[in-house]
CSV table of C-alpha atoms and ligand atoms in Angstrom, one decimal:
chain,number,residue,atom,x,y,z
A,1,UNK,CA,0.0,0.1,0.0
A,2,UNK,CA,1.0,3.5,-0.8
A,3,UNK,CA,2.1,5.4,2.4
A,4,UNK,CA,2.8,9.0,2.7
A,5,UNK,CA,6.0,9.9,4.7
A,6,UNK,CA,4.2,13.1,5.9
A,7,UNK,CA,0.7,13.0,6.8
A,8,UNK,CA,-1.4,15.5,5.0
A,9,UNK,CA,-4.0,17.4,7.1
A,10,UNK,CA,-7.0,18.7,5.2
A,11,UNK,CA,-8.1,22.0,6.6
A,12,UNK,CA,-11.6,21.4,8.2
A,13,UNK,CA,-13.0,24.6,6.5
A,14,UNK,CA,-11.2,24.7,3.2
A,15,UNK,CA,-13.5,26.0,0.4
A,16,UNK,CA,-13.5,22.6,-1.2
A,17,UNK,CA,-14.6,20.6,1.8
A,18,UNK,CA,-17.5,22.9,2.9
A,19,UNK,CA,-20.8,21.9,1.8
A,20,UNK,CA,-22.7,24.6,-0.1
A,21,UNK,CA,-24.9,26.5,2.4
A,22,UNK,CA,-26.6,29.8,1.8
A,23,UNK,CA,-27.6,32.4,4.4
A,24,UNK,CA,-30.4,34.6,2.9
A,25,UNK,CA,-30.7,37.9,4.8
A,26,UNK,CA,-34.2,39.0,5.2
A,27,UNK,CA,-35.6,42.5,5.7
A,28,UNK,CA,-38.3,43.4,8.2
A,29,UNK,CA,-39.9,46.8,8.8
A,30,UNK,CA,-41.8,47.4,12.0
A,31,UNK,CA,-42.0,43.7,12.6
A,32,UNK,CA,-43.3,42.8,9.1
A,33,UNK,CA,-41.3,40.7,6.7
A,34,UNK,CA,-40.6,42.5,3.6
A,35,UNK,CA,-41.4,40.2,0.8
A,36,UNK,CA,-39.0,41.7,-1.6
A,37,UNK,CA,-36.1,40.2,0.7
A,38,UNK,CA,-37.5,36.6,-0.3
A,39,UNK,CA,-35.6,37.0,-3.6
A,40,UNK,CA,-32.5,35.8,-1.7
A,41,UNK,CA,-34.3,32.5,-0.9
A,42,UNK,CA,-35.0,32.0,-4.5
A,43,UNK,CA,-31.3,32.6,-5.4
A,44,UNK,CA,-30.3,30.1,-2.6
A,45,UNK,CA,-32.6,27.5,-4.3
A,46,UNK,CA,-30.8,28.0,-7.4
A,47,UNK,CA,-27.4,27.7,-5.9
A,48,UNK,CA,-28.5,24.2,-4.3
A,49,UNK,CA,-27.5,23.1,-0.9
A,50,UNK,CA,-29.2,24.2,2.5
A,51,UNK,CA,-30.8,27.7,2.9
A,52,UNK,CA,-30.9,29.4,6.2
A,53,UNK,CA,-32.5,32.6,6.6
A,54,UNK,CA,-31.6,35.5,8.9
A,55,UNK,CA,-33.6,38.3,10.5
A,56,UNK,CA,-32.9,41.0,13.3
A,57,UNK,CA,-34.7,43.6,15.1
A,58,UNK,CA,-37.7,44.0,17.4
A,59,UNK,CA,-40.3,41.4,16.4
A,60,UNK,CA,-37.6,39.4,14.7
A,61,UNK,CA,-39.0,36.3,16.5
A,62,UNK,CA,-42.5,36.7,15.0
A,63,UNK,CA,-41.0,37.6,11.4
A,64,UNK,CA,-39.0,34.3,11.9
A,65,UNK,CA,-42.1,32.4,12.6
A,66,UNK,CA,-43.9,33.9,9.5
A,67,UNK,CA,-40.9,33.2,7.4
A,68,UNK,CA,-40.6,29.6,8.5
A,69,UNK,CA,-43.8,28.9,6.2
A,70,UNK,CA,-41.7,30.1,3.2
A,71,UNK,CA,-41.1,27.3,1.0
A,72,UNK,CA,-37.2,26.1,0.7
A,73,UNK,CA,-35.8,27.3,4.0
A,74,UNK,CA,-34.5,24.8,6.5
A,75,UNK,CA,-33.7,27.1,9.4
A,76,UNK,CA,-34.2,30.7,10.5
A,77,UNK,CA,-31.9,32.5,12.8
A,78,UNK,CA,-33.3,35.5,14.5
A,79,UNK,CA,-31.9,38.1,16.9
A,80,UNK,CA,-34.5,40.0,18.8
A,81,UNK,CA,-33.1,43.5,19.7
A,82,UNK,CA,-34.3,47.0,18.8
A,83,UNK,CA,-30.8,47.9,18.1
A,84,UNK,CA,-31.2,46.4,14.6
A,85,UNK,CA,-34.5,47.9,13.8
A,86,UNK,CA,-33.4,50.4,11.2
A,87,UNK,CA,-30.9,48.0,9.6
A,88,UNK,CA,-27.8,50.5,10.2
A,89,UNK,CA,-25.0,48.8,8.7
A,90,UNK,CA,-22.5,49.9,11.5
A,91,UNK,CA,-24.0,47.4,13.9
A,92,UNK,CA,-26.0,45.1,11.5
A,93,UNK,CA,-22.7,44.1,9.6
A,94,UNK,CA,-20.9,42.8,12.7
A,95,UNK,CA,-23.9,41.0,13.9
A,96,UNK,CA,-24.2,39.3,10.6
A,97,UNK,CA,-20.6,38.4,10.4
A,98,UNK,CA,-20.8,36.7,13.9
A,99,UNK,CA,-23.7,34.5,12.7
A,100,UNK,CA,-22.0,33.8,9.4
A,101,UNK,CA,-18.8,32.6,11.2
A,102,UNK,CA,-21.0,30.5,13.7
A,103,UNK,CA,-23.1,28.9,10.8
A,104,UNK,CA,-20.1,28.3,8.4
A,105,UNK,CA,-22.1,29.5,5.4
A,106,UNK,CA,-20.5,29.6,2.0
A,107,UNK,CA,-23.0,32.0,0.3
A,108,UNK,CA,-24.5,35.3,1.8
A,109,UNK,CA,-27.5,36.6,0.0
A,110,UNK,CA,-29.5,39.8,0.3
A,111,UNK,CA,-31.8,41.6,-2.0
A,112,UNK,CA,-30.9,44.9,-3.9
A,113,UNK,CA,-32.6,47.3,-1.5
A,114,UNK,CA,-31.4,50.4,0.3
A,115,UNK,CA,-30.9,47.8,3.2
A,116,UNK,CA,-29.1,45.1,1.2
A,117,UNK,CA,-27.0,47.8,-0.7
A,118,UNK,CA,-26.0,49.6,2.7
A,119,UNK,CA,-25.3,46.4,4.5
A,120,UNK,CA,-23.5,43.8,2.2
A,121,UNK,CA,-20.2,46.0,1.4
A,122,UNK,CA,-19.5,46.2,5.1
A,123,UNK,CA,-20.1,42.4,5.5
A,124,UNK,CA,-17.8,41.9,2.6
A,125,UNK,CA,-15.1,43.9,3.9
A,126,UNK,CA,-15.2,42.4,7.2
A,127,UNK,CA,-14.9,39.0,5.9
A,128,UNK,CA,-12.2,40.1,3.2
A,129,UNK,CA,-14.4,39.0,0.3
A,130,UNK,CA,-15.2,40.7,-3.1
A,131,UNK,CA,-18.9,41.4,-3.2
A,132,UNK,CA,-20.8,40.4,-6.3
A,133,UNK,CA,-23.5,42.9,-6.7
A,134,UNK,CA,-27.0,43.0,-8.3
A,135,UNK,CA,-26.9,39.5,-9.9
A,136,UNK,CA,-29.5,38.5,-12.5
A,137,UNK,CA,-28.7,34.8,-12.8
A,138,UNK,CA,-26.6,32.1,-11.1
A,139,UNK,CA,-24.3,29.9,-13.6
A,140,UNK,CA,-22.9,27.7,-10.9
A,141,UNK,CA,-22.0,28.1,-7.2
A,142,UNK,CA,-19.1,30.4,-8.0
A,143,UNK,CA,-20.2,32.1,-11.4
A,144,UNK,CA,-22.8,34.8,-11.6
A,145,UNK,CA,-24.1,37.0,-14.1
A,146,UNK,CA,-24.7,40.8,-13.7
A,147,UNK,CA,-25.7,43.6,-15.8
A,148,UNK,CA,-23.2,46.7,-16.1
A,149,UNK,CA,-23.2,50.0,-17.9
A,150,UNK,CA,-27.1,50.3,-17.2
A,151,UNK,CA,-27.9,47.0,-18.6
A,152,UNK,CA,-26.0,47.5,-21.9
A,153,UNK,CA,-23.4,44.8,-21.1
A,154,UNK,CA,-23.8,41.6,-19.2
A,155,UNK,CA,-20.8,40.5,-17.1
A,156,UNK,CA,-20.2,36.9,-16.1
A,157,UNK,CA,-18.1,36.8,-12.8
A,158,UNK,CA,-16.4,34.0,-11.2
A,159,UNK,CA,-15.4,34.3,-7.4
A,160,UNK,CA,-12.7,32.5,-5.8
A,161,UNK,CA,-13.6,33.8,-2.4
A,162,UNK,CA,-14.4,31.1,0.1
A,163,UNK,CA,-17.4,33.2,1.4
A,164,UNK,CA,-19.5,34.6,-1.6
A,165,UNK,CA,-21.2,37.9,-0.8
A,166,UNK,CA,-24.0,38.5,-3.1
A,167,UNK,CA,-26.9,41.0,-3.8
A,168,UNK,CA,-29.6,39.8,-5.9
A,169,UNK,CA,-31.9,41.7,-8.4
A,170,UNK,CA,-35.5,41.0,-7.2
A,171,UNK,CA,-37.0,41.3,-10.6
A,172,UNK,CA,-34.7,38.3,-11.8
A,173,UNK,CA,-35.4,36.1,-8.8
A,174,UNK,CA,-39.2,36.1,-8.2
A,175,UNK,CA,-40.2,35.5,-4.4
A,176,UNK,CA,-40.8,31.9,-3.5
A,177,UNK,CA,-44.2,30.7,-2.3
A,178,UNK,CA,-45.0,31.8,1.3
A,179,UNK,CA,-46.8,28.8,2.3
A,180,UNK,CA,-46.0,25.1,2.9
A,181,UNK,CA,-42.6,25.4,4.4
A,182,UNK,CA,-41.6,24.3,7.9
A,183,UNK,CA,-38.2,25.7,8.9
A,184,UNK,CA,-36.9,25.4,12.4
A,185,UNK,CA,-36.5,28.7,14.3
A,186,UNK,CA,-33.3,29.3,16.2
A,187,UNK,CA,-31.9,32.3,18.3
A,188,UNK,CA,-28.8,33.8,16.8
A,189,UNK,CA,-25.7,35.4,18.5
A,190,UNK,CA,-25.7,39.0,19.4
A,191,UNK,CA,-22.4,40.5,19.6
A,192,UNK,CA,-24.0,43.8,20.6
A,193,UNK,CA,-21.5,45.8,18.6
A,194,UNK,CA,-21.3,49.6,19.2
A,195,UNK,CA,-23.1,51.8,16.6
A,196,UNK,CA,-21.6,55.2,16.0
A,197,UNK,CA,-24.7,56.2,13.9
A,198,UNK,CA,-27.9,57.3,15.4
A,199,UNK,CA,-31.2,57.0,13.5
A,200,UNK,CA,-33.0,60.4,13.8
A,201,UNK,CA,-35.8,60.3,11.4
A,202,UNK,CA,-37.3,59.3,8.1
A,203,UNK,CA,-39.7,61.1,5.8
A,204,UNK,CA,-41.6,58.4,3.8
A,205,UNK,CA,-44.0,59.0,0.8
A,206,UNK,CA,-47.2,57.4,1.7
A,207,UNK,CA,-49.5,56.0,-0.9
A,208,UNK,CA,-52.5,53.7,-1.1
A,209,UNK,CA,-51.5,52.4,-4.4
A,210,UNK,CA,-49.3,49.2,-4.9
A,211,UNK,CA,-45.5,49.5,-4.1
A,212,UNK,CA,-43.8,50.6,-7.4
A,213,UNK,CA,-41.0,47.9,-6.9
A,214,UNK,CA,-43.2,45.0,-6.5
A,215,UNK,CA,-46.5,46.0,-8.4
A,216,UNK,CA,-47.7,43.7,-11.0
A,217,UNK,CA,-49.0,46.6,-13.1
A,218,UNK,CA,-47.0,49.9,-13.4
A,219,UNK,CA,-48.2,53.2,-15.3
A,220,UNK,CA,-45.5,55.6,-16.0
A,221,UNK,CA,-45.5,59.2,-17.2
A,222,UNK,CA,-42.7,61.1,-18.6
A,223,UNK,CA,-41.9,64.8,-19.8
A,224,UNK,CA,-44.7,64.5,-22.6
A,225,UNK,CA,-47.0,65.0,-19.6
A,226,UNK,CA,-45.9,68.8,-19.7
A,227,UNK,CA,-46.8,69.7,-16.1
A,228,UNK,CA,-47.4,68.4,-12.7
A,229,UNK,CA,-50.9,69.6,-12.9
A,230,UNK,CA,-51.2,67.4,-15.9
A,231,UNK,CA,-49.5,64.5,-14.4
A,232,UNK,CA,-51.7,64.6,-11.5
A,233,UNK,CA,-54.8,65.0,-13.6
A,234,UNK,CA,-54.1,62.0,-16.1
A,235,UNK,CA,-51.8,59.4,-14.3
A,236,UNK,CA,-53.7,58.5,-11.0
A,237,UNK,CA,-57.0,57.9,-12.6
A,238,UNK,CA,-55.3,55.6,-15.1
A,239,UNK,CA,-53.5,53.8,-12.3
A,240,UNK,CA,-56.5,53.6,-10.3
A,241,UNK,CA,-58.6,52.0,-13.4
A,242,UNK,CA,-55.8,49.3,-13.7
A,243,UNK,CA,-55.1,48.9,-10.0
A,244,UNK,CA,-51.4,49.8,-10.9
A,245,UNK,CA,-48.5,51.6,-9.1
A,246,UNK,CA,-47.4,55.0,-10.7
A,247,UNK,CA,-43.9,55.5,-12.0
A,248,UNK,CA,-42.0,58.4,-13.7
A,249,UNK,CA,-39.2,59.1,-16.1
A,250,UNK,CA,-36.2,61.1,-14.6
A,251,UNK,CA,-37.3,64.1,-16.8
A,252,UNK,CA,-40.7,64.0,-15.2
A,253,UNK,CA,-39.3,63.7,-11.7
A,254,UNK,CA,-36.4,66.5,-12.4
A,255,UNK,CA,-39.2,68.8,-13.7
A,256,UNK,CA,-41.3,68.3,-10.5
A,257,UNK,CA,-44.2,66.4,-12.0
A,258,UNK,CA,-43.5,63.3,-9.9
A,259,UNK,CA,-41.9,62.6,-6.6
A,260,UNK,CA,-38.3,61.1,-6.5
A,261,UNK,CA,-39.4,57.9,-5.2
A,262,UNK,CA,-41.4,57.2,-8.4
A,263,UNK,CA,-38.4,57.4,-10.8
A,264,UNK,CA,-37.8,54.3,-12.8
A,265,UNK,CA,-34.6,53.6,-14.5
A,266,UNK,CA,-30.7,53.4,-14.0
A,267,UNK,CA,-30.8,55.8,-11.2
A,268,UNK,CA,-34.3,55.0,-9.9
A,269,UNK,CA,-36.3,51.8,-9.3
A,270,UNK,CA,-35.9,48.6,-11.3
A,271,UNK,CA,-39.2,47.0,-12.0
A,272,UNK,CA,-40.5,44.0,-13.9
A,273,UNK,CA,-44.2,44.1,-13.7
A,274,UNK,CA,-46.8,42.1,-15.8
A,275,UNK,CA,-47.7,45.3,-17.5
A,276,UNK,CA,-45.6,48.5,-17.9
A,277,UNK,CA,-47.9,51.2,-19.6
A,278,UNK,CA,-46.1,54.4,-20.3
A,279,UNK,CA,-47.2,57.7,-21.8
A,280,UNK,CA,-44.9,60.6,-22.9
A,281,UNK,CA,-41.6,58.8,-22.3
A,282,UNK,CA,-39.0,58.7,-25.1
A,283,UNK,CA,-37.5,55.5,-24.1
A,284,UNK,CA,-33.8,56.6,-23.2
A,285,UNK,CA,-31.4,54.0,-22.5
A,286,UNK,CA,-31.2,54.9,-18.8
A,287,UNK,CA,-35.0,54.5,-18.5
A,288,UNK,CA,-35.1,51.2,-20.3
A,289,UNK,CA,-32.4,49.9,-17.9
A,290,UNK,CA,-35.1,50.0,-15.1
A,291,UNK,CA,-38.1,48.5,-17.0
A,292,UNK,CA,-37.3,46.5,-20.0
A,293,UNK,CA,-37.7,43.3,-18.1
A,294,UNK,CA,-41.4,43.9,-17.9
A,295,UNK,CA,-43.5,41.2,-19.1
A,296,UNK,CA,-45.7,43.3,-21.4
A,297,UNK,CA,-44.6,46.9,-22.4
A,298,UNK,CA,-47.2,49.2,-23.8
A,299,UNK,CA,-46.2,52.8,-24.9
A,300,UNK,CA,-48.2,55.7,-25.8
A,301,UNK,CA,-46.1,58.6,-27.7
A,302,UNK,CA,-46.9,61.0,-30.4
A,303,UNK,CA,-43.6,60.4,-32.2
A,304,UNK,CA,-43.7,57.2,-34.3
A,305,UNK,CA,-39.8,57.2,-34.2
A,306,UNK,CA,-39.5,57.2,-30.3
A,307,UNK,CA,-37.1,54.7,-29.2
A,308,UNK,CA,-39.7,53.2,-26.6
A,309,UNK,CA,-41.5,51.6,-29.6
A,310,UNK,CA,-38.3,49.4,-30.3
A,311,UNK,CA,-39.0,47.6,-26.8
A,312,UNK,CA,-42.8,47.9,-26.7
A,313,UNK,CA,-45.0,44.9,-27.1
A,314,UNK,CA,-47.9,47.2,-27.9
A,315,UNK,CA,-47.6,50.9,-29.2
A,316,UNK,CA,-50.2,53.6,-29.6
A,317,UNK,CA,-48.9,56.6,-31.8
A,318,UNK,CA,-51.1,59.4,-30.5
A,319,UNK,CA,-51.5,62.4,-28.5
A,320,UNK,CA,-51.5,61.3,-24.8
A,321,UNK,CA,-53.9,64.1,-23.8
A,322,UNK,CA,-56.6,62.5,-25.8
A,323,UNK,CA,-55.7,58.9,-25.5
A,324,UNK,CA,-54.9,58.6,-21.9
A,325,UNK,CA,-58.2,59.9,-20.6
A,326,UNK,CA,-60.1,57.8,-23.3
A,327,UNK,CA,-58.2,54.7,-22.2
A,328,UNK,CA,-59.1,55.5,-18.6
A,329,UNK,CA,-62.8,55.9,-19.3
A,330,UNK,CA,-62.8,52.6,-21.3
A,331,UNK,CA,-61.0,50.8,-18.4
A,332,UNK,CA,-63.4,52.0,-15.9
A,333,UNK,CA,-66.4,50.8,-18.0
A,334,UNK,CA,-65.1,47.3,-18.1
B,1,FAD,P1,-38.1,63.0,-23.1
B,1,FAD,O1,-37.0,62.3,-23.6
B,1,FAD,O2,-38.2,64.5,-23.4
B,1,FAD,O3,-39.3,62.3,-24.0
B,1,FAD,C1,-40.6,62.9,-23.9
B,1,FAD,C2,-41.4,62.1,-24.9
B,1,FAD,O4,-42.8,62.4,-24.7
B,1,FAD,C3,-41.0,62.2,-26.3
B,1,FAD,O5,-40.8,61.0,-27.0
B,1,FAD,C4,-42.2,62.9,-27.0
B,1,FAD,O6,-42.3,62.3,-28.3
B,1,FAD,C5,-43.4,62.4,-26.0
B,1,FAD,N1,-44.5,63.3,-26.2
B,1,FAD,C6,-44.5,64.6,-25.9
B,1,FAD,N2,-45.6,65.3,-25.9
B,1,FAD,C7,-46.5,64.2,-26.1
B,1,FAD,C8,-48.0,64.0,-26.2
B,1,FAD,N3,-48.7,65.0,-26.2
B,1,FAD,N4,-48.5,62.9,-26.5
B,1,FAD,C9,-47.5,61.7,-26.5
B,1,FAD,N5,-46.3,61.8,-26.5
B,1,FAD,C10,-45.7,63.0,-26.2
B,1,FAD,N6,-34.0,58.6,-17.0
B,1,FAD,C11,-34.9,57.9,-16.4
B,1,FAD,O7,-36.1,58.0,-16.8
B,1,FAD,N7,-34.6,57.1,-15.4
B,1,FAD,C12,-33.4,57.1,-14.9
B,1,FAD,O8,-33.0,56.4,-13.8
B,1,FAD,C13,-32.3,57.9,-15.5
B,1,FAD,N8,-31.2,57.9,-15.1
B,1,FAD,C14,-30.2,58.5,-15.7
B,1,FAD,C15,-28.8,58.5,-15.4
B,1,FAD,C16,-27.8,59.2,-16.0
B,1,FAD,C17,-26.5,59.0,-15.7
B,1,FAD,C18,-28.2,60.0,-17.1
B,1,FAD,C19,-27.2,60.7,-18.0
B,1,FAD,C20,-29.6,60.1,-17.6
B,1,FAD,C21,-30.5,59.5,-16.8
B,1,FAD,N9,-31.9,59.6,-17.2
B,1,FAD,C22,-32.8,58.7,-16.6
B,1,FAD,C23,-32.3,60.5,-18.3
B,1,FAD,C24,-32.6,60.0,-19.5
B,1,FAD,O9,-31.4,60.0,-20.3
B,1,FAD,C25,-33.6,61.0,-20.3
B,1,FAD,O10,-33.2,62.1,-20.3
B,1,FAD,C26,-34.9,60.6,-19.7
B,1,FAD,O11,-35.3,59.3,-19.3
B,1,FAD,C27,-36.0,61.3,-20.5
B,1,FAD,O12,-37.3,61.3,-19.8
B,1,FAD,P2,-38.6,61.4,-20.9
B,1,FAD,O13,-38.6,60.3,-21.8
B,1,FAD,O14,-39.8,61.5,-19.8
B,1,FAD,O15,-38.4,62.8,-21.7
């Protein structure tokens, strides 16, 4: 038999010897699970291996109980403490890192939201890993696809880091079913890290309409609406007739027609609803970057050469000041 003169010891936690295990970071607000953060679970399912979810803040235990029903999760780790309510990355990152180290996870996944984008770079830095941001698909456990240059180029990245820190684009990883699962719920470690940042206040735009980021239908207005008065006169009735969220182009936002939070595009929100209906939007590349994955794109524009018609499934060349009220009336009559 072959004998080695020097015994070889395999490090217990070498990248190769570890089984793939994903930690999906869930987001909660005021004790309510944010369904948009469930995209990380879908990504975990695509990676294969076991999936654990993590949630922290006051009410984390009840959020964990709720999330335990989500299909695909094996275990939920929660840390109940109001110190983590606002997801401030200065104390949330050390908290997450402690729990990652304890659990020995290979992939840490969060959604592309203000919370995920704020938190994950710090986690990556603390673990000396190169973050892989805003992925839209998973090729294998170390190879990921992400858009760059506002979606004009698609990059395939391979990571050799032993812990992969990933943010996932929600529109590319639809949330899993929130019924039928039976994960175990376990308390995590709380390092009680100091937080030099204090949460003072937040000003939130309130709306009874569906949330723009997750709505199944979106109606969007652009500079063609001409003024805030016209935007407010034409877009909300159209949105209400369809049960849609309202979006806007950057030109409409910059001109004061619509609130910042409604901007769709490269520097606004990414949406991929079943229906994206836009009026008075030319279809600039930066706008398309935020909505071109929508299932059906319908556009109203008086210029038949407008670039929006190159991506639209349905186009109407007309003056929106006639066609939007007409469409609204027809929808209401249905
Ligand atoms: P315009 O391009 O002015 O188009 C108005 C359209 O309305 C025209 O096609 C016109 O034919 C039509 N129209 C006018 N009157 C009528 C009428 N009566 N009936 C029907 N149609 C009519 N833009 C975004 O939207 N989102 C972003 O996130 C974003 N990020 C950016 C980031 C960077 C770094 C840069 C440089 C730009 C960014 N932009 C973004 C701006 C983008 O380049 C465009 O300027 C913007 O999208 C144009 O908005 P718009 O289509 O409403 O206006």
